[in-house]
Amino acid sequence: MNQILVIMKGLPLAYDKDMQLDKETFLPAFDHIEKMLLIAKKIVSTLKINRVKLQKAVKNGFLNATDLADYLVKKGRPFRDAHTVVGQAVLFAEKHQKALEDLTIEELKQFDQIIDEDVYHYLNIQESIHKGIKKEML
């Protein structure tokens, strides 16, 4: 694709026969895409989802960290401060081998006093998956 950019950038102001050179690069890309799509089709058609492992991976991945930041912003914290609080909470959770939603309210409040019991609605993994762009992963 970089070759096409170079060809297009080097064209003179008026139409020239240089546009014929783009076919050398452009057309083989279709063959590559077609092969990749065939491979993807085989992968997806034979895919078996292990829901237990998937749940565990989602829980251990701090997917809900952005939801904690959203919670803090809705409570009035500037995003830069919310980002810092979430970073501290994630480091604490990792150190203690816990997920964010498994931290007690006292543990969460040590990072920001505006955190209240309603935070657990935001930290719920099932709720988190259905929010924002994460729902597109379903």
Tab-separated table of N, CA, C and O in Angstrom:
chain	number	residue	atom	x	y	z
A	1	MET	N	0.831	-1.193	0.000
A	1	MET	CA	0.000	0.000	0.000
A	1	MET	C	0.871	1.252	0.000
A	1	MET	O	0.444	2.268	-0.511
A	2	ASN	N	2.039	1.165	0.558
A	2	ASN	CA	2.935	2.305	0.567
A	2	ASN	C	3.354	2.657	-0.862
A	2	ASN	O	3.520	3.827	-1.187
A	3	GLN	N	3.499	1.629	-1.716
A	3	GLN	CA	3.865	1.879	-3.110
A	3	GLN	C	2.800	2.715	-3.803
A	3	GLN	O	3.127	3.608	-4.574
A	4	ILE	N	1.546	2.410	-3.525
A	4	ILE	CA	0.455	3.168	-4.150
A	4	ILE	C	0.508	4.616	-3.697
A	4	ILE	O	0.334	5.535	-4.508
A	5	LEU	N	0.791	4.834	-2.428
A	5	LEU	CA	0.907	6.199	-1.912
A	5	LEU	C	2.024	6.951	-2.624
A	5	LEU	O	1.854	8.094	-3.032
A	6	VAL	N	3.155	6.308	-2.805
A	6	VAL	CA	4.294	6.944	-3.480
A	6	VAL	C	3.928	7.268	-4.926
A	6	VAL	O	4.237	8.360	-5.421
A	7	ILE	N	3.258	6.335	-5.611
A	7	ILE	CA	2.856	6.576	-7.003
A	7	ILE	C	1.898	7.756	-7.085
A	7	ILE	O	2.061	8.663	-7.904
A	8	MET	N	0.897	7.766	-6.213
A	8	MET	CA	-0.107	8.834	-6.243
A	8	MET	C	0.507	10.191	-5.909
A	8	MET	O	0.164	11.204	-6.493
A	9	LYS	N	1.425	10.205	-4.967
A	9	LYS	CA	2.055	11.458	-4.558
A	9	LYS	C	2.938	12.015	-5.666
A	9	LYS	O	3.083	13.220	-5.817
A	10	GLY	N	3.533	11.120	-6.443
A	10	GLY	CA	4.443	11.556	-7.497
A	10	GLY	C	3.770	11.924	-8.804
A	10	GLY	O	4.441	12.320	-9.750
A	11	LEU	N	2.451	11.818	-8.864
A	11	LEU	CA	1.754	12.152	-10.109
A	11	LEU	C	1.815	13.649	-10.383
A	11	LEU	O	1.711	14.454	-9.470
A	12	PRO	N	1.950	13.986	-11.651
A	12	PRO	CA	1.871	15.421	-11.988
A	12	PRO	C	0.432	15.909	-11.818
A	12	PRO	O	-0.484	15.122	-11.564
A	13	LEU	N	0.232	17.185	-11.981
A	13	LEU	CA	-1.075	17.783	-11.760
A	13	LEU	C	-2.135	17.239	-12.720
A	13	LEU	O	-3.268	17.002	-12.337
A	14	ALA	N	-1.779	16.993	-13.945
A	14	ALA	CA	-2.734	16.467	-14.925
A	14	ALA	C	-2.653	14.944	-14.939
A	14	ALA	O	-1.688	14.351	-14.472
A	15	TYR	N	-3.687	14.289	-15.502
A	15	TYR	CA	-3.697	12.833	-15.594
A	15	TYR	C	-2.541	12.380	-16.455
A	15	TYR	O	-2.220	12.963	-17.471
A	16	ASP	N	-1.914	11.321	-16.019
A	16	ASP	CA	-0.780	10.773	-16.743
A	16	ASP	C	-0.937	9.264	-16.778
A	16	ASP	O	-1.737	8.690	-16.055
A	17	LYS	N	-0.146	8.589	-17.581
A	17	LYS	CA	-0.221	7.140	-17.677
A	17	LYS	C	0.422	6.456	-16.475
A	17	LYS	O	0.431	5.236	-16.399
A	18	ASP	N	0.936	7.219	-15.531
A	18	ASP	CA	1.546	6.642	-14.331
A	18	ASP	C	0.537	5.842	-13.521
A	18	ASP	O	0.898	4.972	-12.745
A	19	MET	N	-0.742	6.148	-13.698
A	19	MET	CA	-1.772	5.428	-12.954
A	19	MET	C	-1.819	3.953	-13.337
A	19	MET	O	-2.379	3.143	-12.626
A	20	GLN	N	-1.212	3.602	-14.467
A	20	GLN	CA	-1.168	2.198	-14.866
A	20	GLN	C	-0.274	1.393	-13.924
A	20	GLN	O	-0.442	0.197	-13.755
A	21	LEU	N	0.665	2.062	-13.274
A	21	LEU	CA	1.609	1.378	-12.396
A	21	LEU	C	0.972	0.903	-11.098
A	21	LEU	O	1.513	0.026	-10.428
A	22	ASP	N	-0.159	1.489	-10.738
A	22	ASP	CA	-0.768	1.094	-9.464
A	22	ASP	C	-1.363	-0.307	-9.511
A	22	ASP	O	-1.524	-0.958	-8.491
A	23	LYS	N	-1.670	-0.815	-10.689
A	23	LYS	CA	-2.284	-2.147	-10.813
A	23	LYS	C	-1.322	-3.249	-10.363
A	23	LYS	O	-1.744	-4.251	-9.808
A	24	GLU	N	-0.033	-3.035	-10.582
A	24	GLU	CA	0.980	-4.020	-10.163
A	24	GLU	C	0.899	-4.301	-8.672
A	24	GLU	O	1.082	-5.423	-8.226
A	25	THR	N	0.652	-3.285	-7.920
A	25	THR	CA	0.604	-3.407	-6.466
A	25	THR	C	-0.799	-3.736	-5.975
A	25	THR	O	-0.971	-4.545	-5.070
A	26	PHE	N	-1.778	-3.111	-6.571
A	26	PHE	CA	-3.142	-3.178	-6.066
A	26	PHE	C	-3.813	-4.528	-6.300
A	26	PHE	O	-4.420	-5.089	-5.395
A	27	LEU	N	-3.705	-5.080	-7.484
A	27	LEU	CA	-4.423	-6.309	-7.810
A	27	LEU	C	-3.949	-7.533	-7.020
A	27	LEU	O	-4.781	-8.324	-6.581
A	28	PRO	N	-2.658	-7.734	-6.801
A	28	PRO	CA	-2.253	-8.881	-5.977
A	28	PRO	C	-2.783	-8.812	-4.537
A	28	PRO	O	-2.943	-9.836	-3.882
A	29	ALA	N	-3.088	-7.619	-4.067
A	29	ALA	CA	-3.629	-7.482	-2.715
A	29	ALA	C	-4.959	-8.220	-2.590
A	29	ALA	O	-5.261	-8.795	-1.547
A	30	PHE	N	-5.748	-8.247	-3.650
A	30	PHE	CA	-7.019	-8.974	-3.625
A	30	PHE	C	-6.793	-10.469	-3.416
A	30	PHE	O	-7.545	-11.123	-2.700
A	31	ASP	N	-5.765	-11.010	-4.061
A	31	ASP	CA	-5.449	-12.436	-3.887
A	31	ASP	C	-5.084	-12.721	-2.434
A	31	ASP	O	-5.515	-13.716	-1.863
A	32	HIS	N	-4.283	-11.851	-1.846
A	32	HIS	CA	-3.876	-12.032	-0.453
A	32	HIS	C	-5.077	-11.947	0.487
A	32	HIS	O	-5.211	-12.746	1.415
A	33	ILE	N	-5.945	-10.993	0.236
A	33	ILE	CA	-7.128	-10.827	1.085
A	33	ILE	C	-8.034	-12.046	0.972
A	33	ILE	O	-8.554	-12.545	1.968
A	34	GLU	N	-8.205	-12.542	-0.256
A	34	GLU	CA	-9.053	-13.718	-0.456
A	34	GLU	C	-8.509	-14.918	0.321
A	34	GLU	O	-9.256	-15.631	0.985
A	35	LYS	N	-7.195	-15.115	0.286
A	35	LYS	CA	-6.577	-16.229	1.018
A	35	LYS	C	-6.748	-16.052	2.527
A	35	LYS	O	-7.039	-17.003	3.247
A	36	MET	N	-6.579	-14.820	3.002
A	36	MET	CA	-6.740	-14.560	4.430
A	36	MET	C	-8.172	-14.809	4.885
A	36	MET	O	-8.406	-15.342	5.968
A	37	LEU	N	-9.140	-14.430	4.047
A	37	LEU	CA	-10.542	-14.659	4.391
A	37	LEU	C	-10.877	-16.152	4.433
A	37	LEU	O	-11.650	-16.591	5.292
A	38	LEU	N	-10.295	-16.936	3.537
A	38	LEU	CA	-10.513	-18.388	3.565
A	38	LEU	C	-9.955	-18.997	4.844
A	38	LEU	O	-10.583	-19.857	5.462
A	39	ILE	N	-8.780	-18.536	5.245
A	39	ILE	CA	-8.173	-19.025	6.489
A	39	ILE	C	-9.038	-18.612	7.685
A	39	ILE	O	-9.320	-19.422	8.570
A	40	ALA	N	-9.484	-17.356	7.693
A	40	ALA	CA	-10.328	-16.873	8.799
A	40	ALA	C	-11.624	-17.671	8.878
A	40	ALA	O	-12.093	-17.998	9.968
A	41	LYS	N	-12.196	-18.011	7.720
A	41	LYS	CA	-13.433	-18.793	7.696
A	41	LYS	C	-13.209	-20.161	8.332
A	41	LYS	O	-14.028	-20.634	9.125
A	42	LYS	N	-12.076	-20.795	8.026
A	42	LYS	CA	-11.776	-22.107	8.610
A	42	LYS	C	-11.561	-21.996	10.115
A	42	LYS	O	-11.999	-22.856	10.876
A	43	ILE	N	-10.902	-20.950	10.536
A	43	ILE	CA	-10.659	-20.756	11.976
A	43	ILE	C	-11.971	-20.559	12.717
A	43	ILE	O	-12.235	-21.214	13.725
A	44	VAL	N	-12.805	-19.677	12.219
A	44	VAL	CA	-14.065	-19.365	12.896
A	44	VAL	C	-15.017	-20.556	12.875
A	44	VAL	O	-15.692	-20.841	13.861
A	45	SER	N	-15.043	-21.296	11.773
A	45	SER	CA	-15.978	-22.425	11.679
A	45	SER	C	-15.606	-23.576	12.614
A	45	SER	O	-16.458	-24.366	12.993
A	46	THR	N	-14.344	-23.673	12.998
A	46	THR	CA	-13.913	-24.761	13.891
A	46	THR	C	-13.666	-24.277	15.323
A	46	THR	O	-13.253	-25.056	16.169
A	47	LEU	N	-13.927	-23.011	15.562
A	47	LEU	CA	-13.671	-22.419	16.869
A	47	LEU	C	-14.598	-23.005	17.925
A	47	LEU	O	-15.805	-23.099	17.722
A	48	LYS	N	-14.022	-23.408	19.036
A	48	LYS	CA	-14.804	-23.878	20.177
A	48	LYS	C	-14.485	-22.970	21.359
A	48	LYS	O	-13.330	-22.815	21.737
A	49	ILE	N	-15.518	-22.406	21.924
A	49	ILE	CA	-15.334	-21.442	23.007
A	49	ILE	C	-15.453	-22.154	24.349
A	49	ILE	O	-16.441	-22.828	24.625
A	50	ASN	N	-14.441	-21.994	25.169
A	50	ASN	CA	-14.457	-22.518	26.530
A	50	ASN	C	-14.909	-21.363	27.424
A	50	ASN	O	-14.126	-20.493	27.787
A	51	ARG	N	-16.195	-21.354	27.762
A	51	ARG	CA	-16.770	-20.230	28.498
A	51	ARG	C	-16.143	-20.041	29.880
A	51	ARG	O	-16.015	-18.920	30.352
A	52	VAL	N	-15.723	-21.126	30.521
A	52	VAL	CA	-15.112	-21.015	31.848
A	52	VAL	C	-13.780	-20.270	31.738
A	52	VAL	O	-13.507	-19.337	32.497
A	53	LYS	N	-12.956	-20.675	30.775
A	53	LYS	CA	-11.668	-19.996	30.582
A	53	LYS	C	-11.866	-18.555	30.124
A	53	LYS	O	-11.114	-17.658	30.517
A	54	LEU	N	-12.879	-18.341	29.301
A	54	LEU	CA	-13.165	-16.994	28.821
A	54	LEU	C	-13.560	-16.079	29.974
A	54	LEU	O	-13.062	-14.957	30.088
A	55	GLN	N	-14.440	-16.555	30.855
A	55	GLN	CA	-14.855	-15.778	32.035
A	55	GLN	C	-13.647	-15.444	32.901
A	55	GLN	O	-13.509	-14.332	33.384
A	56	LYS	N	-12.780	-16.447	33.105
A	56	LYS	CA	-11.600	-16.238	33.942
A	56	LYS	C	-10.661	-15.213	33.304
A	56	LYS	O	-10.135	-14.339	33.986
A	57	ALA	N	-10.473	-15.308	31.999
A	57	ALA	CA	-9.597	-14.373	31.297
A	57	ALA	C	-10.142	-12.952	31.352
A	57	ALA	O	-9.391	-12.000	31.561
A	58	VAL	N	-11.443	-12.812	31.190
A	58	VAL	CA	-12.061	-11.492	31.249
A	58	VAL	C	-11.925	-10.915	32.651
A	58	VAL	O	-11.592	-9.750	32.833
A	59	LYS	N	-12.146	-11.746	33.654
A	59	LYS	CA	-12.060	-11.273	35.037
A	59	LYS	C	-10.633	-10.862	35.404
A	59	LYS	O	-10.434	-9.882	36.107
A	60	ASN	N	-9.649	-11.586	34.917
A	60	ASN	CA	-8.258	-11.283	35.260
A	60	ASN	C	-7.642	-10.204	34.384
A	60	ASN	O	-6.532	-9.789	34.624
A	61	GLY	N	-8.356	-9.765	33.377
A	61	GLY	CA	-7.788	-8.809	32.442
A	61	GLY	C	-8.055	-7.356	32.758
A	61	GLY	O	-7.674	-6.484	32.000
A	62	PHE	N	-8.734	-7.054	33.835
A	62	PHE	CA	-9.074	-5.683	34.230
A	62	PHE	C	-9.834	-4.952	33.120
A	62	PHE	O	-9.627	-3.774	32.867
A	63	LEU	N	-10.719	-5.703	32.455
A	63	LEU	CA	-11.558	-5.128	31.412
A	63	LEU	C	-12.441	-4.017	31.967
A	63	LEU	O	-12.786	-3.079	31.264
A	64	ASN	N	-12.773	-4.107	33.236
A	64	ASN	CA	-13.670	-3.130	33.854
A	64	ASN	C	-12.941	-1.903	34.397
A	64	ASN	O	-13.559	-1.040	35.013
A	65	ALA	N	-11.646	-1.788	34.154
A	65	ALA	CA	-10.895	-0.621	34.626
A	65	ALA	C	-11.422	0.666	33.986
A	65	ALA	O	-11.527	1.700	34.650
A	66	THR	N	-11.771	0.592	32.711
A	66	THR	CA	-12.316	1.787	32.051
A	66	THR	C	-13.664	2.176	32.642
A	66	THR	O	-13.997	3.357	32.706
A	67	ASP	N	-14.408	1.176	33.096
A	67	ASP	CA	-15.705	1.474	33.715
A	67	ASP	C	-15.522	2.167	35.065
A	67	ASP	O	-16.322	3.016	35.441
A	68	LEU	N	-14.473	1.800	35.784
A	68	LEU	CA	-14.165	2.496	37.038
A	68	LEU	C	-13.801	3.951	36.749
A	68	LEU	O	-14.242	4.857	37.457
A	69	ALA	N	-13.047	4.173	35.688
A	69	ALA	CA	-12.708	5.550	35.302
A	69	ALA	C	-13.977	6.315	34.919
A	69	ALA	O	-14.153	7.476	35.331
A	70	ASP	N	-14.864	5.686	34.156
A	70	ASP	CA	-16.132	6.330	33.796
A	70	ASP	C	-16.941	6.684	35.043
A	70	ASP	O	-17.532	7.762	35.132
A	71	TYR	N	-16.970	5.766	36.009
A	71	TYR	CA	-17.675	5.988	37.269
A	71	TYR	C	-17.137	7.239	37.969
A	71	TYR	O	-17.908	8.103	38.408
A	72	LEU	N	-15.815	7.336	38.065
A	72	LEU	CA	-15.201	8.478	38.748
A	72	LEU	C	-15.479	9.786	38.013
A	72	LEU	O	-15.735	10.818	38.645
A	73	VAL	N	-15.445	9.743	36.687
A	73	VAL	CA	-15.739	10.945	35.899
A	73	VAL	C	-17.187	11.368	36.108
A	73	VAL	O	-17.468	12.562	36.277
A	74	LYS	N	-18.107	10.420	36.150
A	74	LYS	CA	-19.513	10.753	36.392
A	74	LYS	C	-19.721	11.318	37.785
A	74	LYS	O	-20.650	12.083	38.025
A	75	LYS	N	-18.830	10.960	38.705
A	75	LYS	CA	-18.902	11.498	40.068
A	75	LYS	C	-18.229	12.871	40.175
A	75	LYS	O	-18.203	13.468	41.239
A	76	GLY	N	-17.628	13.337	39.075
A	76	GLY	CA	-17.065	14.686	39.072
A	76	GLY	C	-15.553	14.777	38.997
A	76	GLY	O	-15.007	15.882	38.984
A	77	ARG	N	-14.854	13.674	38.960
A	77	ARG	CA	-13.399	13.723	38.869
A	77	ARG	C	-12.974	14.004	37.429
A	77	ARG	O	-13.538	13.438	36.494
A	78	PRO	N	-11.975	14.853	37.236
A	78	PRO	CA	-11.422	15.014	35.883
A	78	PRO	C	-10.812	13.677	35.438
A	78	PRO	O	-10.318	12.906	36.267
A	79	PHE	N	-10.857	13.415	34.139
A	79	PHE	CA	-10.393	12.117	33.652
A	79	PHE	C	-8.943	11.851	34.022
A	79	PHE	O	-8.586	10.725	34.363
A	80	ARG	N	-8.086	12.869	33.971
A	80	ARG	CA	-6.663	12.648	34.300
A	80	ARG	C	-6.505	12.140	35.729
A	80	ARG	O	-5.674	11.285	36.012
A	81	ASP	N	-7.357	12.646	36.661
A	81	ASP	CA	-7.315	12.176	38.042
A	81	ASP	C	-7.915	10.776	38.158
A	81	ASP	O	-7.401	9.925	38.884
A	82	ALA	N	-9.010	10.551	37.431
A	82	ALA	CA	-9.641	9.226	37.438
A	82	ALA	C	-8.665	8.179	36.904
A	82	ALA	O	-8.579	7.069	37.441
A	83	HIS	N	-7.933	8.530	35.882
A	83	HIS	CA	-6.945	7.611	35.299
A	83	HIS	C	-5.891	7.230	36.331
A	83	HIS	O	-5.508	6.066	36.462
A	84	THR	N	-5.446	8.199	37.086
A	84	THR	CA	-4.449	7.939	38.139
A	84	THR	C	-5.017	7.017	39.206
A	84	THR	O	-4.363	6.056	39.623
A	85	VAL	N	-6.240	7.290	39.636
A	85	VAL	CA	-6.893	6.468	40.669
A	85	VAL	C	-7.041	5.029	40.181
A	85	VAL	O	-6.729	4.075	40.906
A	86	VAL	N	-7.503	4.869	38.947
A	86	VAL	CA	-7.696	3.522	38.393
A	86	VAL	C	-6.358	2.799	38.291
A	86	VAL	O	-6.264	1.614	38.626
A	87	GLY	N	-5.339	3.499	37.862
A	87	GLY	CA	-4.006	2.886	37.786
A	87	GLY	C	-3.537	2.392	39.143
A	87	GLY	O	-3.005	1.280	39.262
A	88	GLN	N	-3.746	3.187	40.181
A	88	GLN	CA	-3.365	2.779	41.532
A	88	GLN	C	-4.181	1.576	41.994
A	88	GLN	O	-3.650	0.650	42.610
A	89	ALA	N	-5.480	1.589	41.682
A	89	ALA	CA	-6.356	0.478	42.083
A	89	ALA	C	-5.957	-0.813	41.372
A	89	ALA	O	-5.934	-1.886	41.984
A	90	VAL	N	-5.619	-0.719	40.097
A	90	VAL	CA	-5.205	-1.908	39.344
A	90	VAL	C	-3.894	-2.460	39.898
A	90	VAL	O	-3.754	-3.678	40.085
A	91	LEU	N	-2.942	-1.589	40.181
A	91	LEU	CA	-1.670	-2.045	40.758
A	91	LEU	C	-1.897	-2.726	42.109
A	91	LEU	O	-1.299	-3.759	42.403
A	92	PHE	N	-2.776	-2.142	42.922
A	92	PHE	CA	-3.102	-2.720	44.228
A	92	PHE	C	-3.746	-4.100	44.045
A	92	PHE	O	-3.395	-5.059	44.721
A	93	ALA	N	-4.701	-4.179	43.106
A	93	ALA	CA	-5.396	-5.445	42.860
A	93	ALA	C	-4.416	-6.514	42.361
A	93	ALA	O	-4.474	-7.667	42.802
A	94	GLU	N	-3.523	-6.135	41.469
A	94	GLU	CA	-2.521	-7.093	40.965
A	94	GLU	C	-1.623	-7.576	42.095
A	94	GLU	O	-1.341	-8.763	42.204
A	95	LYS	N	-1.195	-6.644	42.933
A	95	LYS	CA	-0.304	-6.982	44.042
A	95	LYS	C	-0.967	-7.973	44.998
A	95	LYS	O	-0.320	-8.871	45.533
A	96	HIS	N	-2.276	-7.806	45.195
A	96	HIS	CA	-3.016	-8.667	46.123
A	96	HIS	C	-3.739	-9.808	45.414
A	96	HIS	O	-4.569	-10.485	46.020
A	97	GLN	N	-3.446	-9.975	44.125
A	97	GLN	CA	-4.027	-11.057	43.305
A	97	GLN	C	-5.549	-11.085	43.388
A	97	GLN	O	-6.162	-12.117	43.652
A	98	LYS	N	-6.130	-9.919	43.162
A	98	LYS	CA	-7.584	-9.771	43.168
A	98	LYS	C	-8.025	-9.092	41.876
A	98	LYS	O	-7.244	-8.417	41.211
A	99	ALA	N	-9.294	-9.253	41.562
A	99	ALA	CA	-9.908	-8.488	40.477
A	99	ALA	C	-10.453	-7.189	41.081
A	99	ALA	O	-10.663	-7.104	42.294
A	100	LEU	N	-10.672	-6.178	40.252
A	100	LEU	CA	-11.179	-4.903	40.773
A	100	LEU	C	-12.496	-5.075	41.524
A	100	LEU	O	-12.697	-4.484	42.579
A	101	GLU	N	-13.377	-5.905	40.971
A	101	GLU	CA	-14.688	-6.074	41.604
A	101	GLU	C	-14.613	-6.849	42.911
A	101	GLU	O	-15.572	-6.866	43.682
A	102	ASP	N	-13.463	-7.477	43.191
A	102	ASP	CA	-13.298	-8.228	44.441
A	102	ASP	C	-12.685	-7.378	45.556
A	102	ASP	O	-12.593	-7.825	46.697
A	103	LEU	N	-12.276	-6.154	45.220
A	103	LEU	CA	-11.737	-5.261	46.253
A	103	LEU	C	-12.879	-4.794	47.146
A	103	LEU	O	-13.995	-4.554	46.677
A	104	THR	N	-12.607	-4.667	48.431
A	104	THR	CA	-13.632	-4.188	49.362
A	104	THR	C	-13.822	-2.690	49.151
A	104	THR	O	-12.971	-2.014	48.566
A	105	ILE	N	-14.917	-2.185	49.667
A	105	ILE	CA	-15.188	-0.750	49.538
A	105	ILE	C	-14.110	0.061	50.261
A	105	ILE	O	-13.711	1.128	49.797
A	106	GLU	N	-13.601	-0.467	51.367
A	106	GLU	CA	-12.536	0.224	52.096
A	106	GLU	C	-11.254	0.280	51.257
A	106	GLU	O	-10.549	1.287	51.243
A	107	GLU	N	-10.953	-0.822	50.585
A	107	GLU	CA	-9.761	-0.847	49.727
A	107	GLU	C	-9.907	0.150	48.576
A	107	GLU	O	-8.955	0.854	48.236
A	108	LEU	N	-11.087	0.238	48.005
A	108	LEU	CA	-11.310	1.172	46.900
A	108	LEU	C	-11.289	2.617	47.383
A	108	LEU	O	-10.752	3.494	46.703
A	109	LYS	N	-11.851	2.861	48.561
A	109	LYS	CA	-11.912	4.229	49.096
A	109	LYS	C	-10.526	4.786	49.420
A	109	LYS	O	-10.366	6.001	49.462
A	110	GLN	N	-9.551	3.928	49.609
A	110	GLN	CA	-8.215	4.452	49.899
A	110	GLN	C	-7.622	5.166	48.683
A	110	GLN	O	-6.696	5.969	48.821
A	111	PHE	N	-8.189	4.920	47.506
A	111	PHE	CA	-7.712	5.589	46.296
A	111	PHE	C	-8.507	6.848	45.988
A	111	PHE	O	-7.983	7.777	45.396
A	112	ASP	N	-9.777	6.864	46.397
A	112	ASP	CA	-10.611	8.051	46.208
A	112	ASP	C	-11.839	7.937	47.110
A	112	ASP	O	-12.564	6.947	47.048
A	113	GLN	N	-12.067	8.967	47.904
A	113	GLN	CA	-13.167	8.940	48.876
A	113	GLN	C	-14.553	9.050	48.241
A	113	GLN	O	-15.540	8.750	48.893
A	114	ILE	N	-14.636	9.459	46.975
A	114	ILE	CA	-15.971	9.568	46.362
A	114	ILE	C	-16.515	8.214	45.916
A	114	ILE	O	-17.676	8.108	45.546
A	115	ILE	N	-15.692	7.205	45.988
A	115	ILE	CA	-16.150	5.859	45.628
A	115	ILE	C	-17.121	5.388	46.697
A	115	ILE	O	-16.861	5.495	47.887
A	116	ASP	N	-18.264	4.873	46.221
A	116	ASP	CA	-19.313	4.412	47.132
A	116	ASP	C	-19.764	3.020	46.697
A	116	ASP	O	-19.287	2.494	45.693
A	117	GLU	N	-20.706	2.442	47.419
A	117	GLU	CA	-21.186	1.081	47.141
A	117	GLU	C	-21.701	0.910	45.711
A	117	GLU	O	-21.646	-0.188	45.162
A	118	ASP	N	-22.196	2.000	45.110
A	118	ASP	CA	-22.730	1.894	43.748
A	118	ASP	C	-21.650	1.598	42.710
A	118	ASP	O	-21.950	1.283	41.558
A	119	VAL	N	-20.395	1.637	43.103
A	119	VAL	CA	-19.297	1.336	42.185
A	119	VAL	C	-19.348	-0.108	41.698
A	119	VAL	O	-18.929	-0.417	40.586
A	120	TYR	N	-19.887	-0.983	42.528
A	120	TYR	CA	-19.902	-2.408	42.161
A	120	TYR	C	-20.790	-2.691	40.953
A	120	TYR	O	-20.552	-3.649	40.222
A	121	HIS	N	-21.774	-1.836	40.721
A	121	HIS	CA	-22.576	-1.967	39.496
A	121	HIS	C	-21.684	-1.715	38.275
A	121	HIS	O	-21.801	-2.400	37.258
A	122	TYR	N	-20.785	-0.746	38.381
A	122	TYR	CA	-19.875	-0.430	37.283
A	122	TYR	C	-18.796	-1.500	37.120
A	122	TYR	O	-18.314	-1.740	36.024
A	123	LEU	N	-18.401	-2.113	38.219
A	123	LEU	CA	-17.313	-3.100	38.174
A	123	LEU	C	-17.797	-4.505	37.820
A	123	LEU	O	-16.978	-5.381	37.558
A	124	ASN	N	-19.106	-4.720	37.801
A	124	ASN	CA	-19.652	-6.030	37.466
A	124	ASN	C	-19.245	-6.398	36.036
A	124	ASN	O	-19.538	-5.671	35.093
A	125	ILE	N	-18.565	-7.536	35.888
A	125	ILE	CA	-18.040	-7.948	34.586
A	125	ILE	C	-19.157	-8.105	33.560
A	125	ILE	O	-19.019	-7.674	32.415
A	126	GLN	N	-20.267	-8.715	33.947
A	126	GLN	CA	-21.366	-8.912	32.997
A	126	GLN	C	-21.922	-7.571	32.517
A	126	GLN	O	-22.255	-7.417	31.342
A	127	GLU	N	-22.011	-6.607	33.417
A	127	GLU	CA	-22.474	-5.266	33.033
A	127	GLU	C	-21.429	-4.588	32.160
A	127	GLU	O	-21.753	-3.932	31.177
A	128	SER	N	-20.177	-4.750	32.527
A	128	SER	CA	-19.077	-4.109	31.819
A	128	SER	C	-18.993	-4.541	30.361
A	128	SER	O	-18.746	-3.738	29.472
A	129	ILE	N	-19.209	-5.813	30.121
A	129	ILE	CA	-19.112	-6.349	28.758
A	129	ILE	C	-20.151	-5.711	27.841
A	129	ILE	O	-19.912	-5.542	26.648
A	130	HIS	N	-21.265	-5.307	28.391
A	130	HIS	CA	-22.352	-4.760	27.583
A	130	HIS	C	-22.311	-3.240	27.482
A	130	HIS	O	-23.270	-2.630	27.013
A	131	LYS	N	-21.200	-2.622	27.898
A	131	LYS	CA	-21.074	-1.162	27.832
A	131	LYS	C	-20.065	-0.764	26.765
A	131	LYS	O	-19.096	-1.473	26.513
A	132	GLY	N	-20.261	0.397	26.199
A	132	GLY	CA	-19.297	0.991	25.288
A	132	GLY	C	-18.959	0.089	24.098
A	132	GLY	O	-19.778	-0.684	23.636
A	133	ILE	N	-17.718	0.197	23.631
A	133	ILE	CA	-17.313	-0.576	22.447
A	133	ILE	C	-17.081	-2.037	22.780
A	133	ILE	O	-16.962	-2.853	21.880
A	134	LYS	N	-17.030	-2.378	24.064
A	134	LYS	CA	-16.817	-3.785	24.442
A	134	LYS	C	-17.976	-4.669	23.987
A	134	LYS	O	-17.785	-5.831	23.691
A	135	LYS	N	-19.168	-4.090	23.885
A	135	LYS	CA	-20.326	-4.879	23.455
A	135	LYS	C	-20.155	-5.358	22.021
A	135	LYS	O	-20.767	-6.323	21.612
A	136	GLU	N	-19.290	-4.696	21.253
A	136	GLU	CA	-19.033	-5.104	19.873
A	136	GLU	C	-18.202	-6.387	19.828
A	136	GLU	O	-18.109	-7.025	18.792
A	137	MET	N	-17.577	-6.755	20.946
A	137	MET	CA	-16.774	-7.975	20.995
A	137	MET	C	-17.651	-9.209	21.150
A	137	MET	O	-17.192	-10.326	20.955
A	138	LEU	N	-18.896	-9.030	21.538
A	138	LEU	CA	-19.781	-10.171	21.779
A	138	LEU	C	-20.159	-10.890	20.506
A	138	LEU	O	-20.280	-10.405	19.482
